[in-house]
Coordinates of C-alpha atoms in Angstrom, one line a residue:
X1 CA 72.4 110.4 9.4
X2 CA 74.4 108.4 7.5
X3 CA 77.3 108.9 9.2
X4 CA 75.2 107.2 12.3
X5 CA 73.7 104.5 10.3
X6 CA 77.1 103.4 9.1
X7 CA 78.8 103.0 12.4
X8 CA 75.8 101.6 13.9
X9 CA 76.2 98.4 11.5
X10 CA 79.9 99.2 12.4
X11 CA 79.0 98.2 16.3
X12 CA 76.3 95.3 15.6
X13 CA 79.1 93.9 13.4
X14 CA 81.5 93.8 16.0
X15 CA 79.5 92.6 18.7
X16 CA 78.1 89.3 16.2
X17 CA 82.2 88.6 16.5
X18 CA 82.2 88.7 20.5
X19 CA 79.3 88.0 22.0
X20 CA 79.5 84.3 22.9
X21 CA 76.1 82.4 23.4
X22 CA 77.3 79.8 25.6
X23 CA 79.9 79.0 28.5
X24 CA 81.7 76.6 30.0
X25 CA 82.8 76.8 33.4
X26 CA 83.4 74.9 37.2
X27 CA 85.6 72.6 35.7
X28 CA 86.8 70.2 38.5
X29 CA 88.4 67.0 38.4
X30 CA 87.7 64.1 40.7
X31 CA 90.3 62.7 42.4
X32 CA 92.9 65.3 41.8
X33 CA 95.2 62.7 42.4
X34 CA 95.2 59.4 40.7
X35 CA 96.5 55.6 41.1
X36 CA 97.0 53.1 38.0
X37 CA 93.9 51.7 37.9
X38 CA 91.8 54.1 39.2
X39 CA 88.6 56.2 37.9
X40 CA 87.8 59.1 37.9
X41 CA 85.1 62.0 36.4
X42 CA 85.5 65.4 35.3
X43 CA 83.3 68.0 35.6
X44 CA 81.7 71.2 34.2
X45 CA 78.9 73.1 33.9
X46 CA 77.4 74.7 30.3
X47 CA 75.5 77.6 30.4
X48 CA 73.3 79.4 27.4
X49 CA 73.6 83.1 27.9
X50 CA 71.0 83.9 25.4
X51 CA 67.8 83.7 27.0
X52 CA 66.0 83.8 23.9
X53 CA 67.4 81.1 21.6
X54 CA 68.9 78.0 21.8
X55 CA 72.2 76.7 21.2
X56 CA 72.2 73.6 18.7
X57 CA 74.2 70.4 18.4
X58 CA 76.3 70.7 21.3
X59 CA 79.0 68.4 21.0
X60 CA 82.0 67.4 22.7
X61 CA 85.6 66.2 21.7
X62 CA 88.6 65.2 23.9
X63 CA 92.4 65.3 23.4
X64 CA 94.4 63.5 26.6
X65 CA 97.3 60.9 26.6
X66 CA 96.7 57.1 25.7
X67 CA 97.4 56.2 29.2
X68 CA 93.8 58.2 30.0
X69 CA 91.2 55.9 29.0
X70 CA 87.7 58.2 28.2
X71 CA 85.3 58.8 25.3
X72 CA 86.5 61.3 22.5
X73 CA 83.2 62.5 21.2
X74 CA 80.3 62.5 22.8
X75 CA 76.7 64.3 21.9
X76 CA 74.8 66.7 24.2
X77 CA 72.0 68.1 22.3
X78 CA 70.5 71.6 22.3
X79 CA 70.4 73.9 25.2
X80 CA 67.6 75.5 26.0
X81 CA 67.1 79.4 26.4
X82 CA 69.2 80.4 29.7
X83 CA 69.5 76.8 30.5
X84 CA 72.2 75.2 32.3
X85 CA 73.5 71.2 32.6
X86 CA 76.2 70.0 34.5
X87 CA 78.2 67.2 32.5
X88 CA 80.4 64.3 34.5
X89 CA 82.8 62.7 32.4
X90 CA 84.5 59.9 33.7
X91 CA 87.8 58.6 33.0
X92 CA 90.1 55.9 33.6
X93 CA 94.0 55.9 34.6
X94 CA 95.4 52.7 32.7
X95 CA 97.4 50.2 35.0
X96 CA 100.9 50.7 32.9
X97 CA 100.9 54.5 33.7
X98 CA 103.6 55.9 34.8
X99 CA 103.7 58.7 37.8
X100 CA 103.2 62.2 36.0
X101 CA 101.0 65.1 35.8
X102 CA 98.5 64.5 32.6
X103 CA 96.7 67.3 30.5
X104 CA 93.1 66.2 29.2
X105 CA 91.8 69.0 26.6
X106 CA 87.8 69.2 26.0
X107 CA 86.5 71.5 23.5
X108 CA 82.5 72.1 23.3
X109 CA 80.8 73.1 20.3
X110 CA 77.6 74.5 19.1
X111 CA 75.8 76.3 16.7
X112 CA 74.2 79.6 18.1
X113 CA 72.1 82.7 16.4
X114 CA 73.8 85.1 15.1
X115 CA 72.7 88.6 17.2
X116 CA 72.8 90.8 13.8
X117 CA 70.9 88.5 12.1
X118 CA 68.9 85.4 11.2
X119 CA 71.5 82.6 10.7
X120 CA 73.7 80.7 13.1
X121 CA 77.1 80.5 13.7
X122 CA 79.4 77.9 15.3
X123 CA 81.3 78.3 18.5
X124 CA 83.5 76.7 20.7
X125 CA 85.3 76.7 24.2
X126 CA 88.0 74.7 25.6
X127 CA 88.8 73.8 29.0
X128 CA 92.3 72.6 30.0
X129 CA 92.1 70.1 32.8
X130 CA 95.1 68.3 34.5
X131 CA 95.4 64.3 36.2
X132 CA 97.7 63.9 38.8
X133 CA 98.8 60.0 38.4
X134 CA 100.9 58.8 41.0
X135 CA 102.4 55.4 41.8
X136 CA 102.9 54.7 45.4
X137 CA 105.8 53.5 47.3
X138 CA 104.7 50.2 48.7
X139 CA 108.1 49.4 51.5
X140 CA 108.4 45.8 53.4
X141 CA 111.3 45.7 55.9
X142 CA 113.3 43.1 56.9
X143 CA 116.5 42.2 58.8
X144 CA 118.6 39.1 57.6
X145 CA 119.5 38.2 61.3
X146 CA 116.5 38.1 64.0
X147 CA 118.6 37.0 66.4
X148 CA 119.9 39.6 68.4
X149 CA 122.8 40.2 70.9
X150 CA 123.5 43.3 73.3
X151 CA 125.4 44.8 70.4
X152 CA 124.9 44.0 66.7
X153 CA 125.9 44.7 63.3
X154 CA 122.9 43.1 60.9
X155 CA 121.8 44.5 57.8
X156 CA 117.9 46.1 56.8
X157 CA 116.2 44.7 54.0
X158 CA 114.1 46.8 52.0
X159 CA 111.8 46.2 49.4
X160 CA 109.9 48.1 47.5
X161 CA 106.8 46.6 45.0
X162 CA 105.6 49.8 43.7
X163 CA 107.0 53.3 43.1
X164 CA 109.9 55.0 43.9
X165 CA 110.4 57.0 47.4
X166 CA 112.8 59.2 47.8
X167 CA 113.8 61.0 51.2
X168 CA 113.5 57.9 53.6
X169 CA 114.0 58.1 57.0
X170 CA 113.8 55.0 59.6
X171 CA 114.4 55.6 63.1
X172 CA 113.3 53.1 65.8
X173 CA 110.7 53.8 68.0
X174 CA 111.4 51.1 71.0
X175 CA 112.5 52.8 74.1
X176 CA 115.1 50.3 75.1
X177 CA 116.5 49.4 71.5
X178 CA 117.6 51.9 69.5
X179 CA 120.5 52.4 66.4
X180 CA 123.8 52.5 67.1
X181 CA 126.2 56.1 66.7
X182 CA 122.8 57.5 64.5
X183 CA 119.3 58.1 64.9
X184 CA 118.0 57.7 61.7
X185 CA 118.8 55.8 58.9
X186 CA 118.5 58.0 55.2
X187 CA 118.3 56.5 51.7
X188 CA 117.8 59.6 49.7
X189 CA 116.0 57.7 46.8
X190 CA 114.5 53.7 46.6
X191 CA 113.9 51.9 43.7
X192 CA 113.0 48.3 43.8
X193 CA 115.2 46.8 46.5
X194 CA 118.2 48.2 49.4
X195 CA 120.1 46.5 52.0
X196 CA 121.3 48.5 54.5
X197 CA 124.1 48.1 57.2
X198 CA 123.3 49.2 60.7
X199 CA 124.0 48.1 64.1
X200 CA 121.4 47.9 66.7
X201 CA 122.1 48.6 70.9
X202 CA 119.8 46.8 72.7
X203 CA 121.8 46.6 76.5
X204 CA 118.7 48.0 78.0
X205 CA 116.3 45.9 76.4
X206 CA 115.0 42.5 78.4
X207 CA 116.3 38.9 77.1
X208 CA 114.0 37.4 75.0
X209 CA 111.4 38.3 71.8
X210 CA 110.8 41.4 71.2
X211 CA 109.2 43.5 68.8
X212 CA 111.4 45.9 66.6
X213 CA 109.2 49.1 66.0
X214 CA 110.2 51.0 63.0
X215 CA 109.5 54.6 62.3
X216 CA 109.1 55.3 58.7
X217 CA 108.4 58.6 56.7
X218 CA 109.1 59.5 52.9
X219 CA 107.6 60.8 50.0
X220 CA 107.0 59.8 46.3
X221 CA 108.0 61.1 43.0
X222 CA 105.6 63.9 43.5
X223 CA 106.3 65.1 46.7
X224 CA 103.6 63.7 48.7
X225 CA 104.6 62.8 52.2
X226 CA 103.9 59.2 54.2
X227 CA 104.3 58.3 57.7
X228 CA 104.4 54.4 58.6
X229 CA 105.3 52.0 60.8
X230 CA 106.6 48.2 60.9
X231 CA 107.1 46.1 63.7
X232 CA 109.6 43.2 63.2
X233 CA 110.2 40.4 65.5
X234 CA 113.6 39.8 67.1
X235 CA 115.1 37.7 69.8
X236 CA 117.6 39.5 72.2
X237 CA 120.3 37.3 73.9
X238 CA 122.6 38.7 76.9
X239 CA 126.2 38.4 76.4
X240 CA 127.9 37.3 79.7
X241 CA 131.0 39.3 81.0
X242 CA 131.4 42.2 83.0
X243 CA 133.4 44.4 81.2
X244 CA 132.1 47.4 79.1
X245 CA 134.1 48.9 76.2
X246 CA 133.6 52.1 74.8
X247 CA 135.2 53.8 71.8
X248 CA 136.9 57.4 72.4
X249 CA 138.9 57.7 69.0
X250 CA 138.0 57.0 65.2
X251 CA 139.3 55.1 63.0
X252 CA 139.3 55.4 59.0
X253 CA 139.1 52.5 57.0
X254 CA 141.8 50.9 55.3
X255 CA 144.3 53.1 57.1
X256 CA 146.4 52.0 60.9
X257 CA 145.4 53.6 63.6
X258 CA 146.0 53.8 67.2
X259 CA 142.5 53.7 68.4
X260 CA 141.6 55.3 71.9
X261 CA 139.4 52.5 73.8
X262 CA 137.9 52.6 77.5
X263 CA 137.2 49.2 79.4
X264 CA 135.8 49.8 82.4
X265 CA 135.0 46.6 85.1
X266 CA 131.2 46.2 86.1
X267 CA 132.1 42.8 87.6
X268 CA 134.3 42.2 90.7
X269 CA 137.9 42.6 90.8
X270 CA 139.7 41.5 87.7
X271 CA 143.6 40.8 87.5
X272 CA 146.1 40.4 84.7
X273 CA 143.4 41.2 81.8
X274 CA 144.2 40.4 78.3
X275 CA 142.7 41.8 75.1
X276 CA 142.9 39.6 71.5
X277 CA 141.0 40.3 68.7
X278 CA 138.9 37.4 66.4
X279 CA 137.4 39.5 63.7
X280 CA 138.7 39.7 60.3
X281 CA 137.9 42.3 59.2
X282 CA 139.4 44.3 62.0
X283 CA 142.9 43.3 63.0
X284 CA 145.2 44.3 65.8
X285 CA 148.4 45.4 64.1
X286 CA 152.1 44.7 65.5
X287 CA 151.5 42.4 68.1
X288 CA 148.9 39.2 68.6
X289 CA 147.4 40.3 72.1
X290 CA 147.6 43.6 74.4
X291 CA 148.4 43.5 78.3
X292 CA 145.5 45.9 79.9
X293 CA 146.8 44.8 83.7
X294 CA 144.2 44.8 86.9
X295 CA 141.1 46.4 87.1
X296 CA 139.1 47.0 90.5
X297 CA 135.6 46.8 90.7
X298 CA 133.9 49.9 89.0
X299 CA 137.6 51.4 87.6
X300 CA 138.4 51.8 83.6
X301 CA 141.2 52.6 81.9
X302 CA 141.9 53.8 78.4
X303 CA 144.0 51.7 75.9
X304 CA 145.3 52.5 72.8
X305 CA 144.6 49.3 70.4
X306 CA 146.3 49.2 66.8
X307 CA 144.0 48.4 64.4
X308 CA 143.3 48.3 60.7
X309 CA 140.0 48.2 59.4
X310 CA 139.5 46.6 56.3
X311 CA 135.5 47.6 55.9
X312 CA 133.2 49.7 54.5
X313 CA 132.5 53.1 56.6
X314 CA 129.5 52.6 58.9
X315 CA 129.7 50.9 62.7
X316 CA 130.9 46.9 62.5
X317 CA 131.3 44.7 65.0
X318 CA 134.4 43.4 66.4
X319 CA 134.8 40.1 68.5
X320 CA 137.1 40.5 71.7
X321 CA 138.2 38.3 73.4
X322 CA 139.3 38.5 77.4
X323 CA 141.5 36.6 79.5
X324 CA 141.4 37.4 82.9
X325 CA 141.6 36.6 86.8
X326 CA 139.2 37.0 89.0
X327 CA 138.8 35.2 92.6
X328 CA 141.8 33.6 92.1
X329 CA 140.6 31.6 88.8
X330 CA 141.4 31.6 85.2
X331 CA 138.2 33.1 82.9
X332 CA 137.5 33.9 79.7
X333 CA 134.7 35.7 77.2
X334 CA 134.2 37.6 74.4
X335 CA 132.6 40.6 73.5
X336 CA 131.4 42.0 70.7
X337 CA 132.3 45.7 70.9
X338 CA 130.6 47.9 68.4
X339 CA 133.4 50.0 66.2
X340 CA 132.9 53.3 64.1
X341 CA 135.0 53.3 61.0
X342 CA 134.9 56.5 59.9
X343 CA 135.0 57.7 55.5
X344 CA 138.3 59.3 54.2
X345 CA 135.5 61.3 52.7
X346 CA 136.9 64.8 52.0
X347 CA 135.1 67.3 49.0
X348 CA 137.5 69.4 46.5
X349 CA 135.6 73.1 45.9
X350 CA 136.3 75.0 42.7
X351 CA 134.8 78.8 41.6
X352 CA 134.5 80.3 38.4
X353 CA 133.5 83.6 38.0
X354 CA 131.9 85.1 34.7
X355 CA 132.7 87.7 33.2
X356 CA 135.8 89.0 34.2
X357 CA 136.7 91.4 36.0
X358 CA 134.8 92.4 39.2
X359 CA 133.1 95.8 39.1
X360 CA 131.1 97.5 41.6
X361 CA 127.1 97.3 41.1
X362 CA 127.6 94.3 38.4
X363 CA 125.8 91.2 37.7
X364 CA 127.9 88.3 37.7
X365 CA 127.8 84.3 37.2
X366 CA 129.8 82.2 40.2
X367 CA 129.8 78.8 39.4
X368 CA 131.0 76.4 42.1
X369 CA 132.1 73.2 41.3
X370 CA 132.0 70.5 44.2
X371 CA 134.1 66.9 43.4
X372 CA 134.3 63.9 45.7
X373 CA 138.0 63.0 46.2
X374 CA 137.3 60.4 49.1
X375 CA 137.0 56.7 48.0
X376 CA 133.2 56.4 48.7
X377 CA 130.3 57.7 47.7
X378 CA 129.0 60.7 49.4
X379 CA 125.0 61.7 49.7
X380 CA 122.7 64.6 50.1
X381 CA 125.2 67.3 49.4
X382 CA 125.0 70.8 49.6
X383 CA 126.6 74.2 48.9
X384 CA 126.0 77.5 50.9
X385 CA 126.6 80.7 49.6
X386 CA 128.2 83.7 52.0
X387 CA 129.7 87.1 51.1
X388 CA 129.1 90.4 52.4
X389 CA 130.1 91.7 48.7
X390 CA 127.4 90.5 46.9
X391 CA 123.7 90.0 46.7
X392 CA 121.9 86.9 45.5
X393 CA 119.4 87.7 43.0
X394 CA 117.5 84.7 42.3
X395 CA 117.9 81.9 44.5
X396 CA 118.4 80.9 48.2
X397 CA 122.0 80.7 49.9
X398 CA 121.7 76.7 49.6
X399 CA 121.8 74.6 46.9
X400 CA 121.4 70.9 46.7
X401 CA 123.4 68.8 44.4
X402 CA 123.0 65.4 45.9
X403 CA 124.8 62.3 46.0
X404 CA 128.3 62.3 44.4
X405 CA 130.5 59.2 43.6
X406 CA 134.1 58.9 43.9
X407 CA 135.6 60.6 41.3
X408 CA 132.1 62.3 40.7
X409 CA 131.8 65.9 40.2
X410 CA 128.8 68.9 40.0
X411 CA 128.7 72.4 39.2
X412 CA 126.1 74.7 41.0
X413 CA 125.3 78.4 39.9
X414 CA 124.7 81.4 41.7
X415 CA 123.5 84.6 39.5
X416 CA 124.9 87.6 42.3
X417 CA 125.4 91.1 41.8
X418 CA 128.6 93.3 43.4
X419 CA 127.2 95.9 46.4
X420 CA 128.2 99.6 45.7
X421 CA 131.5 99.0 47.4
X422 CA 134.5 100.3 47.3
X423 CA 137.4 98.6 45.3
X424 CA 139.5 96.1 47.3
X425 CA 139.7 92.4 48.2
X426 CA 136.8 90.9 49.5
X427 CA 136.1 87.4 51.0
X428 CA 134.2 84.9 49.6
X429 CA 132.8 81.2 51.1
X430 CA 130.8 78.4 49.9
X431 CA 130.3 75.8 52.5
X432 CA 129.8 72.2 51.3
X433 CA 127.7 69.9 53.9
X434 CA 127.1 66.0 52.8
X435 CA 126.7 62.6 53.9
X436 CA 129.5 60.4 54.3
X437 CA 129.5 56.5 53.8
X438 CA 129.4 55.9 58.0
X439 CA 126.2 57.9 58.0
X440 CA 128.1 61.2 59.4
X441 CA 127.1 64.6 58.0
X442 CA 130.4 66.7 57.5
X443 CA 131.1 70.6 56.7
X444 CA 133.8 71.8 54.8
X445 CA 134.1 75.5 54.3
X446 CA 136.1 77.0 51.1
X447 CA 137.5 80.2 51.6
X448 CA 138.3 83.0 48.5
X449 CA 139.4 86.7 48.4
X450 CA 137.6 87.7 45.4
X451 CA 139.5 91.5 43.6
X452 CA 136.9 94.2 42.7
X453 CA 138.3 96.7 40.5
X454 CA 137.3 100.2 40.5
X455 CA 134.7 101.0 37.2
X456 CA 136.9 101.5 34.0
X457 CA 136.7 105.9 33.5
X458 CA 135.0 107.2 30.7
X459 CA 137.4 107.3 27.2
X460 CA 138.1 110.7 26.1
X461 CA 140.9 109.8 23.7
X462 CA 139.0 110.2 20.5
X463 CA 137.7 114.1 21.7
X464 CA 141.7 115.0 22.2
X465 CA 143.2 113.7 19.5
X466 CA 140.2 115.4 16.9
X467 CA 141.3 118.6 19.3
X468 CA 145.3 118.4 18.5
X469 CA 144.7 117.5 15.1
X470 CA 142.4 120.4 14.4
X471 CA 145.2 122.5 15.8
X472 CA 148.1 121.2 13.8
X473 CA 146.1 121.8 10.7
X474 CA 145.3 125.3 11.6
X475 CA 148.9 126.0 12.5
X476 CA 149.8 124.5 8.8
X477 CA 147.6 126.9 7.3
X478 CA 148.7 129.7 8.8
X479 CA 152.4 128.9 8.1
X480 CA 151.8 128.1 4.0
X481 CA 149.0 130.7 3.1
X482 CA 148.4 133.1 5.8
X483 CA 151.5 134.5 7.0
X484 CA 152.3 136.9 5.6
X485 CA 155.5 136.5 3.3
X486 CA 158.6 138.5 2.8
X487 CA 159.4 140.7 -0.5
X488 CA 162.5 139.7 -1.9
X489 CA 165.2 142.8 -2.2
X490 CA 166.5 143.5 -5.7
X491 CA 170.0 143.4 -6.2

């Protein structure tokens, strides 16, 4: 009997410690995402589990950042038997906040009966809720030349009053004006303010104003996506001439090149055509003006025009100018012929593997290092992992490193393990993909032959050498005490 009464205390003892009175729970937070500025409420219900007796002196008290403006304490009051209130408690997001996720700790206290006994005890619960803050891009777009010919080279004018975006994509939307040698245009991340070369074809657009309809997507600092658009007003003016060039060969900046050019004749009959070049900063090289001869009516023919280009990567334009004879008289124009100069972009690849040496069915580190050995910066790189003697363990195949400037350098890593293969040379590639300066994505493939060694075999050196030596001291003891020795003879 005892024995029974003693572990009953035992029981009512133990459940004083655990059973909890009250609870708090349906904690939500309204908006789960935030702007400087904004308000905001959280909300949770409390519930008395004890049907019989109340819990006293509720109280509350809040921990969050200073940039969450809300009350620290606040009084509830008693809750009644098996009662239940829902508490909103709103907040403010200060106007200086930056873009981040915020934790705002509430704890709830109260004073509850003890289940054993007479007297009260407190308790408390604490709810973990989080703010998502985020300042929003706010983009205006611009060009700083309205004034539009058939080709041009003008530059896009971005600025941004709020946040930063990052992954920006602006294509145009018009169906007879569109970029020149790219679809899109990509700034991978915008601060306050960019200006952006591009050239703009509008030959199939009417003379006149017009409206320039941009395409915009991008996202924030935490990853939420926008879609917008812009219209900007332009004026298109026809060039006259009837002569269409087309570029068939690249040329890379600051370097001479023979460049591969097709002028074909739209108009009528042209004889003794001749090609100079006003632009400075693309030059014909070696001579002052190229012969190109007749051209009939619809016929082209493909020069090759020495130039140097002494600009950035990215499509300029260059000013032709055409002497020619057609109908018997002396004419002449110019035409602004787009050019792509092309990046001496090019990517150095480096791999480290650690430890050393291979094994079969071993977990290794490959590191690969990826430098930028052109003379511009390059964007949006990334590496891809492939070889059919290991397995990636943690990660995907591709990687993203980013943007790298000249000179620049980053180091990737790829925790693999070695397939149960046999030992041998085996080939290993990591294939770099990034964004030159004239808005062209490149791939450049490095290629390894990676040695796996067969597994080291087991040392048994210790085992024969204990062996040996247990035999040579046997053999001694024989020789010096138990063979058996000879009786000298008397003389």
């Amino acid at each position: 009997m005892k024995k029974m009464y003693v572990a009953l205390m035992a029981f009512m003892f133990l459940l004083s410690g655990v059973f909890a009175s009250f609870s708090v729970s349906s904690v939500t937070v309204s908006p789960t995402q935030a702007s400087p500025g904004q308000f905001g409420t959280i909300t949770f219900v409390i519930t008395n589990a004890d049907t019989l007796n109340s819990v006293q002196g509720v109280t509350m008290e809040v921990r969050k950042s200073d940039y969450i403006t809300m009350t620290n304490q606040l009084v509830i009051g008693d809750l009644g038997p098996g009662s239940t209130t829902t508490l909103s408690v709103p907040f403010r997001v200060e106007q200086n906040t930056p873009t981040g996720i915020y934790t705002i700790d509430i704890t709830v206290y109260g004073l509850s009966k003890i289940p054993s006994g007479t007297g009260t005890q407190s308790e408390s619960k604490k709810i973990a809720s989080t703010v998502k803050v985020v300042v929003p891009p706010a983009l205006q777009f611009s060009l700083d030349n309205n004034h539009l010919t058939e080709i041009s080279s003008t530059n896009l004018i971005i600025r941004n009053d709020g946040g930063i975006a990052k992954k920006v994509y602006i294509s145009i939307a018009n169906s007879d004006i569109g970029l020149l040698n790219q679809d899109v245009v990509y700034v991978d991340q915008l601060g306050k303010n960019a200006t952006i070369p591009i050239g703009i074809d509008a030959r199939n657009a009417q003379e006149g104003s017009q409206k320039l309809q941009l395409k915009i997507t991008y996202e924030d600092e935490l990853g939420n996506s926008y879609n917008t658009s812009r219209d900007l007003s332009i004026s298109i003016k026809k060039e006259s001439g009837d002569f269409v060039f087309t570029q068939e060969s690249s040329i890379v900046t600051g370097k001479e090149s023979k460049v591969k050019v097709r002028i074909k004749n739209e108009g009528d009959d042209a004889q003794d055509i001749r090609l100079s070049i006003a632009s400075s900063n693309i030059q014909l090289v070696g001579v002052s003006e190229l012969q190109i001869g007749n051209l009939k009516r619809g016929e082209s023919a493909v020069v090759e025009v020495p130039l140097l280009a002494n600009v950035e990567p990215g499509t300029t334009s260059a000013n032709f100018d055409l002497k020619w004879v057609e109908n018997g008289q002396s004419r002449e124009g110019t035409k602004s012929v787009p050019i792509k100069v092309s990046s001496d972009a090019d990517v150095g690849v480096y791999f480290e593997a650690k430890p050393t040496p291979l094994y079969p069915n071993s977990e290794y580190t490959i590191s690969v290092t990826v430098s930028n050995l052109g003379s511009y910066p390059i964007e949006a790189t990334t590496t891809t992992f492939s070889s059919d003697a290991f397995e990636l363990l943690s990660i995907q195949p591709e990687q993203y490193i980013g943007g790298l400037s000249k000179d620049d350098f980053s180091s990737v890593q790829y925790k693999v393990r070695t397939k149960d293969i046999a030992p041998g040379t085996y080939p290993l590639s990591i294939t770099v993909k990034y964004r030159d300066a004239s808005g062209e994505w490149v791939e450049k493939t490095k290629s390894i032959n990676v040695s796996v060694l067969p597994q080291p075999a087991q040392k048994n050196g210790s085992i024969e050498t204990i062996a040996i030596a247990i035999v040579v001291v046997l053999a001694l003891i024989y020789w010096f005490v138990l063979r058996p020795k000879k009786t000298a003879t008397k003389k």
